Amino acid sequence: PAAEESTGGIEDIVVTAQRRSESVQDVPIAISAFSADQLRNQGVSNTLELGRFVPNLVSMNNTGIGSANAFYLRGLGNTETIPTFDPPVGTYVDDIYLSRQNANNINLFDVERVEVLRGPQGTLFGRNTTGGAVNVILKEPGSEFGGFAEIGYGRFDKKVARGSMDIPLAESLSIKVSGYWQNDDGFTKNVTTGQRINDDDGWGARLGIRGELSPSVRWNGSYAHIVANGENILNFQCNPGDPDDCKGRFATTGIPSGKSSADSPFASLPISGRKKNFLMGNYTTTDLVTSNLEFDVAEHATLNLITGFISQDQTYALDFYDGRSGPSLANPVPPVRGYVRGGFAILNDSQHEQFSQEVKLNGSFADGLVDYVAGAFYLVEKNRTDFADTFTLSPTTTLLLADRIMRNKTEALAGYAQADVNVTEQIKLTAGIRYTDETKSVDVRDNRASCNDGTVEATCMNTANLIGPSGLKVPDKLKAKIWTPRFAVNFKATDDILLFASATRGFKSGGWNARATAANAFLPFGPEKVWSYETGVKSDWLDNRVRANVTLFYTDVSDLQTPSALVNPNGSATFITRNFADMTNKGIEAELTVVPVDGLNLYVNAGYQDAKYKIDRNAPDFDEYGIQSVNAQQRACQALLAAGNIPGGTGTTAACGAGIVTPEGGIADPTRTPDWTIAFGGSYELELGSNGMSLVPSVNASYRSSQETNAANYTIYSGSITGTNGTYPANPYDGDIITGSFSPAAWFVNANLALNGADKKWQLSIACTNCFNETAANTSLVNTRYIDQPMTWMARARYNF
């Protein structure tokens, strides 16, 4: 069973963090595990909301794209969805790795459990897990007929329907049919078009199959089709056109919402393909096939053939400037224009396919002296991205910054092995290793007519023109061959106390700065590598009534990949990603669970971290592609400041408040690394008489301290300022926050009240998320702040059969 409940104590969750089934308390890894009941009691309906419960985890919707999550664990994360970037926190569904972040905001409507593994998992989970992994395990078909049906209604006219049914077809064969549908009006009012935006519509269906093909052969497979239409479009607490109107959320972009139309405002521009007819919105369609065929190959050994296939289409048109220009010191609050083509817009039409095959062997030998897991892994991913960037200067003037098709492919082979030597009943030594051989390739073709008339000008975004400012050709292939070991020691002091220490290496693939709109900025960046050192204790006390887990960690990151963006003098945006620096992070994570009496469950989770960049002070002023080093950039910024210039003003945007150099000329704090993350709450099941009914109230609160959300820590504050490069109506130092990187500390509260029928056959519940309507920003883009969703409530009725 995936979860078992000890009588009168804390639920013991069985996890697969080491690619085999073990109690979460026996795994020498910092891991937060949530059963289906815990997720429901804590109001977690999708993977985005995990960030309010896991120490040192910050999660957010990507800018614009509501179906995509960016996870930052211990300071390692990535906000990009374009397929030349890989996320350092991997998302897995039933052991199948999701390469893309485009639609990883997974609806948790029929899951067995969710595991959040903190720290690099490069030995057993592979590439791109330098920060950790989010592992979603879906419920297998049951051996008896049963299931549930649920409907709900909530704020913003949100309607939800969910259901699942287990159907035994034979004694050794069962299927599960499940699905969900949701629709809402959106929490943001577009005062220009009169439409509501930032909705979260979609539906999904899943067919699961579980069969015992023979006494020694088992198969578990599934097919899921998921359609998501969710946005995270720039919006504001007060109406930009009427600042006194602060009742709701507002946007002013002139792009009408919808999927596609011949009347699209982009149709008259020289944009190729069907994307020229897109309207405002984000649409993804995902097909996910998983198969796990298990064989008993010996008395103490099992072999698994794990196969995954993912096909995903994504289309969107998104305005990142709300129908106007980007904020700057000279123009901190751009006037509302309502440009029908938006301000800075990206049109995207992409297709992604991924196939993976893993062969995994689990077992033990020498009468249990050695437990092992070993295997081989193959992945091939193919992507086609047709995308265009536009910047609107006036109602009649829109610049087509770039229009290109990019095809890129990843092929990776890996082999891994890990052995646990049970030296004594108390001491276990672990050693593991993984070898990865990976090749990436990219090809770019400019869609503009002048680049397809038989000649290719130097300004065309074609592969042949990808040459850095220094004149060095950008490679169209990147190769990586790397070993990622793990070492650990466990000491089982008692049956209820585990002490452990470990050292683990991980790496994240390199890639290309595909957001570039000029050929000489389409530059490569190298792999990101990390060593993580942990020590901790996992313990149960007072007859399993108290659980206390504590982990101390130190992370040493080499060649950190850092996406950065800045506002150009004309108001458009420039994107650049480089291995700007190394980084260290150290901290502590604690999770305390208490069940003082039956029915009452209390918890406190807390994380502290101290992340710092490390700069190579001996680096040359320019790298091989002609890009200035951080050391040289910082010197240039400090020289400008010494001359009386205001950072962010004329002549300083390339040196001060750019990359990871702050406006003050210092080195920035790493993004999304709040010093403190704290979550606490609980639930109590109150029996109502002798009829079997119960009332279950639950409250969950979370806190994070202040953080920076922009690589350069650039924030625009109120208060005019004068320097040698001009006078500006705002400043980059202090005052009231207008927009930008700095995000103050924030509290969030979720609450739920459920009435259960006899034997929990039915349930009525009412829940609120962000109950006090707090506002905070977890991300920003080119001086704009993307704030969290407002308060929502949902009433549900559920019937179990």
PDB file of N, CA and C in Angstrom, residues 531-575:
ATOM      1  N   TRP A 531      27.264  20.392  -5.751  1.00  0.00           N
ATOM      2  CA  TRP A 531      27.509  19.429  -4.676  1.00  0.00           C
ATOM      3  C   TRP A 531      26.671  19.859  -3.477  1.00  0.00           C
ATOM      4  N   SER A 532      25.951  18.920  -2.911  1.00  0.00           N
ATOM      5  CA  SER A 532      25.122  19.213  -1.749  1.00  0.00           C
ATOM      6  C   SER A 532      25.527  18.299  -0.601  1.00  0.00           C
ATOM      7  N   TYR A 533      25.682  18.900   0.579  1.00  0.00           N
ATOM      8  CA  TYR A 533      26.068  18.153   1.769  1.00  0.00           C
ATOM      9  C   TYR A 533      24.959  18.311   2.806  1.00  0.00           C
ATOM     10  N   GLU A 534      24.475  17.200   3.325  1.00  0.00           N
ATOM     11  CA  GLU A 534      23.355  17.224   4.266  1.00  0.00           C
ATOM     12  C   GLU A 534      23.654  16.363   5.487  1.00  0.00           C
ATOM     13  N   THR A 535      23.100  16.760   6.590  1.00  0.00           N
ATOM     14  CA  THR A 535      23.057  15.908   7.771  1.00  0.00           C
ATOM     15  C   THR A 535      21.743  16.183   8.474  1.00  0.00           C
ATOM     16  N   GLY A 536      21.171  15.153   9.068  1.00  0.00           N
ATOM     17  CA  GLY A 536      19.865  15.358   9.660  1.00  0.00           C
ATOM     18  C   GLY A 536      19.440  14.224  10.558  1.00  0.00           C
ATOM     19  N   VAL A 537      18.255  14.397  11.105  1.00  0.00           N
ATOM     20  CA  VAL A 537      17.655  13.403  11.977  1.00  0.00           C
ATOM     21  C   VAL A 537      16.182  13.279  11.631  1.00  0.00           C
ATOM     22  N   LYS A 538      15.686  12.042  11.618  1.00  0.00           N
ATOM     23  CA  LYS A 538      14.265  11.757  11.478  1.00  0.00           C
ATOM     24  C   LYS A 538      13.842  10.965  12.715  1.00  0.00           C
ATOM     25  N   SER A 539      12.794  11.426  13.384  1.00  0.00           N
ATOM     26  CA  SER A 539      12.473  10.810  14.668  1.00  0.00           C
ATOM     27  C   SER A 539      10.970  10.809  14.934  1.00  0.00           C
ATOM     28  N   ASP A 540      10.528   9.758  15.604  1.00  0.00           N
ATOM     29  CA  ASP A 540       9.162   9.645  16.112  1.00  0.00           C
ATOM     30  C   ASP A 540       9.230   9.490  17.628  1.00  0.00           C
ATOM     31  N   TRP A 541       8.270  10.112  18.302  1.00  0.00           N
ATOM     32  CA  TRP A 541       8.284  10.135  19.759  1.00  0.00           C
ATOM     33  C   TRP A 541       6.886   9.858  20.297  1.00  0.00           C
ATOM     34  N   LEU A 542       6.849   9.510  21.575  1.00  0.00           N
ATOM     35  CA  LEU A 542       5.606   9.370  22.334  1.00  0.00           C
ATOM     36  C   LEU A 542       4.616   8.460  21.619  1.00  0.00           C
ATOM     37  N   ASP A 543       5.074   7.243  21.338  1.00  0.00           N
ATOM     38  CA  ASP A 543       4.215   6.234  20.725  1.00  0.00           C
ATOM     39  C   ASP A 543       3.632   6.742  19.403  1.00  0.00           C
ATOM     40  N   ASN A 544       4.532   7.334  18.593  1.00  0.00           N
ATOM     41  CA  ASN A 544       4.159   7.806  17.251  1.00  0.00           C
ATOM     42  C   ASN A 544       3.182   8.973  17.276  1.00  0.00           C
ATOM     43  N   ARG A 545       3.194   9.744  18.352  1.00  0.00           N
ATOM     44  CA  ARG A 545       2.339  10.933  18.451  1.00  0.00           C
ATOM     45  C   ARG A 545       3.063  12.206  18.023  1.00  0.00           C
ATOM     46  N   VAL A 546       4.379  12.173  18.004  1.00  0.00           N
ATOM     47  CA  VAL A 546       5.180  13.345  17.641  1.00  0.00           C
ATOM     48  C   VAL A 546       6.232  12.903  16.630  1.00  0.00           C
ATOM     49  N   ARG A 547       6.350  13.642  15.556  1.00  0.00           N
ATOM     50  CA  ARG A 547       7.367  13.386  14.546  1.00  0.00           C
ATOM     51  C   ARG A 547       8.169  14.664  14.329  1.00  0.00           C
ATOM     52  N   ALA A 548       9.494  14.543  14.461  1.00  0.00           N
ATOM     53  CA  ALA A 548      10.376  15.701  14.286  1.00  0.00           C
ATOM     54  C   ALA A 548      11.496  15.327  13.330  1.00  0.00           C
ATOM     55  N   ASN A 549      11.556  16.008  12.199  1.00  0.00           N
ATOM     56  CA  ASN A 549      12.602  15.797  11.200  1.00  0.00           C
ATOM     57  C   ASN A 549      13.346  17.109  10.984  1.00  0.00           C
ATOM     58  N   VAL A 550      14.676  17.036  11.031  1.00  0.00           N
ATOM     59  CA  VAL A 550      15.504  18.233  10.869  1.00  0.00           C
ATOM     60  C   VAL A 550      16.648  17.910   9.911  1.00  0.00           C
ATOM     61  N   THR A 551      16.917  18.828   8.972  1.00  0.00           N
ATOM     62  CA  THR A 551      18.014  18.669   8.018  1.00  0.00           C
ATOM     63  C   THR A 551      18.831  19.952   7.963  1.00  0.00           C
ATOM     64  N   LEU A 552      20.146  19.818   8.058  1.00  0.00           N
ATOM     65  CA  LEU A 552      21.062  20.923   7.795  1.00  0.00           C
ATOM     66  C   LEU A 552      21.724  20.662   6.445  1.00  0.00           C
ATOM     67  N   PHE A 553      21.888  21.708   5.635  1.00  0.00           N
ATOM     68  CA  PHE A 553      22.453  21.513   4.299  1.00  0.00           C
ATOM     69  C   PHE A 553      23.429  22.619   3.951  1.00  0.00           C
ATOM     70  N   TYR A 554      24.348  22.269   3.077  1.00  0.00           N
ATOM     71  CA  TYR A 554      25.256  23.227   2.453  1.00  0.00           C
ATOM     72  C   TYR A 554      25.332  22.871   0.978  1.00  0.00           C
ATOM     73  N   THR A 555      25.025  23.833   0.119  1.00  0.00           N
ATOM     74  CA  THR A 555      24.993  23.614  -1.318  1.00  0.00           C
ATOM     75  C   THR A 555      26.050  24.478  -1.985  1.00  0.00           C
ATOM     76  N   ASP A 556      26.847  23.858  -2.839  1.00  0.00           N
ATOM     77  CA  ASP A 556      27.910  24.560  -3.571  1.00  0.00           C
ATOM     78  C   ASP A 556      27.636  24.393  -5.066  1.00  0.00           C
ATOM     79  N   VAL A 557      27.229  25.485  -5.709  1.00  0.00           N
ATOM     80  CA  VAL A 557      26.808  25.465  -7.113  1.00  0.00           C
ATOM     81  C   VAL A 557      27.891  26.098  -7.975  1.00  0.00           C
ATOM     82  N   SER A 558      28.251  25.401  -9.055  1.00  0.00           N
ATOM     83  CA  SER A 558      29.205  25.934 -10.025  1.00  0.00           C
ATOM     84  C   SER A 558      28.476  26.292 -11.310  1.00  0.00           C
ATOM     85  N   ASP A 559      28.837  27.435 -11.896  1.00  0.00           N
ATOM     86  CA  ASP A 559      28.294  27.875 -13.192  1.00  0.00           C
ATOM     87  C   ASP A 559      26.772  27.973 -13.148  1.00  0.00           C
ATOM     88  N   LEU A 560      26.262  28.683 -12.177  1.00  0.00           N
ATOM     89  CA  LEU A 560      24.817  28.867 -12.030  1.00  0.00           C
ATOM     90  C   LEU A 560      24.238  29.533 -13.274  1.00  0.00           C
ATOM     91  N   GLN A 561      23.201  28.941 -13.829  1.00  0.00           N
ATOM     92  CA  GLN A 561      22.508  29.528 -14.979  1.00  0.00           C
ATOM     93  C   GLN A 561      21.520  30.574 -14.467  1.00  0.00           C
ATOM     94  N   THR A 562      21.664  31.815 -14.935  1.00  0.00           N
ATOM     95  CA  THR A 562      20.846  32.911 -14.428  1.00  0.00           C
ATOM     96  C   THR A 562      20.193  33.665 -15.575  1.00  0.00           C
ATOM     97  N   PRO A 563      18.878  33.490 -15.796  1.00  0.00           N
ATOM     98  CA  PRO A 563      18.183  34.322 -16.780  1.00  0.00           C
ATOM     99  C   PRO A 563      18.063  35.756 -16.271  1.00  0.00           C
ATOM    100  N   SER A 564      18.250  36.700 -17.164  1.00  0.00           N
ATOM    101  CA  SER A 564      18.160  38.108 -16.796  1.00  0.00           C
ATOM    102  C   SER A 564      17.470  38.864 -17.929  1.00  0.00           C
ATOM    103  N   ALA A 565      16.799  39.948 -17.566  1.00  0.00           N
ATOM    104  CA  ALA A 565      16.129  40.783 -18.566  1.00  0.00           C
ATOM    105  C   ALA A 565      16.231  42.235 -18.145  1.00  0.00           C
ATOM    106  N   LEU A 566      16.260  43.133 -19.116  1.00  0.00           N
ATOM    107  CA  LEU A 566      16.316  44.553 -18.804  1.00  0.00           C
ATOM    108  C   LEU A 566      15.537  45.345 -19.847  1.00  0.00           C
ATOM    109  N   VAL A 567      15.150  46.559 -19.469  1.00  0.00           N
ATOM    110  CA  VAL A 567      14.396  47.439 -20.357  1.00  0.00           C
ATOM    111  C   VAL A 567      15.367  48.275 -21.174  1.00  0.00           C
ATOM    112  N   ASN A 568      15.220  48.229 -22.502  1.00  0.00           N
ATOM    113  CA  ASN A 568      16.061  49.018 -23.394  1.00  0.00           C
ATOM    114  C   ASN A 568      15.630  50.487 -23.381  1.00  0.00           C
ATOM    115  N   PRO A 569      16.489  51.382 -23.874  1.00  0.00           N
ATOM    116  CA  PRO A 569      16.122  52.798 -23.910  1.00  0.00           C
ATOM    117  C   PRO A 569      14.812  53.079 -24.642  1.00  0.00           C
ATOM    118  N   ASN A 570      14.450  52.266 -25.667  1.00  0.00           N
ATOM    119  CA  ASN A 570      13.193  52.509 -26.380  1.00  0.00           C
ATOM    120  C   ASN A 570      11.997  51.857 -25.695  1.00  0.00           C
ATOM    121  N   GLY A 571      12.248  51.195 -24.540  1.00  0.00           N
ATOM    122  CA  GLY A 571      11.155  50.576 -23.792  1.00  0.00           C
ATOM    123  C   GLY A 571      10.957  49.111 -24.055  1.00  0.00           C
ATOM    124  N   SER A 572      11.628  48.544 -25.061  1.00  0.00           N
ATOM    125  CA  SER A 572      11.508  47.108 -25.329  1.00  0.00           C
ATOM    126  C   SER A 572      12.368  46.328 -24.334  1.00  0.00           C
ATOM    127  N   ALA A 573      12.352  45.015 -24.450  1.00  0.00           N
ATOM    128  CA  ALA A 573      13.058  44.174 -23.493  1.00  0.00           C
ATOM    129  C   ALA A 573      14.184  43.409 -24.161  1.00  0.00           C
ATOM    130  N   THR A 574      15.262  43.196 -23.400  1.00  0.00           N
ATOM    131  CA  THR A 574      16.368  42.351 -23.822  1.00  0.00           C
ATOM    132  C   THR A 574      16.523  41.223 -22.811  1.00  0.00           C
ATOM    133  N   PHE A 575      16.693  39.997 -23.315  1.00  0.00           N
ATOM    134  CA  PHE A 575      16.852  38.834 -22.458  1.00  0.00           C
ATOM    135  C   PHE A 575      18.250  38.266 -22.662  1.00  0.00           C
TER     136      PHE A 575
END
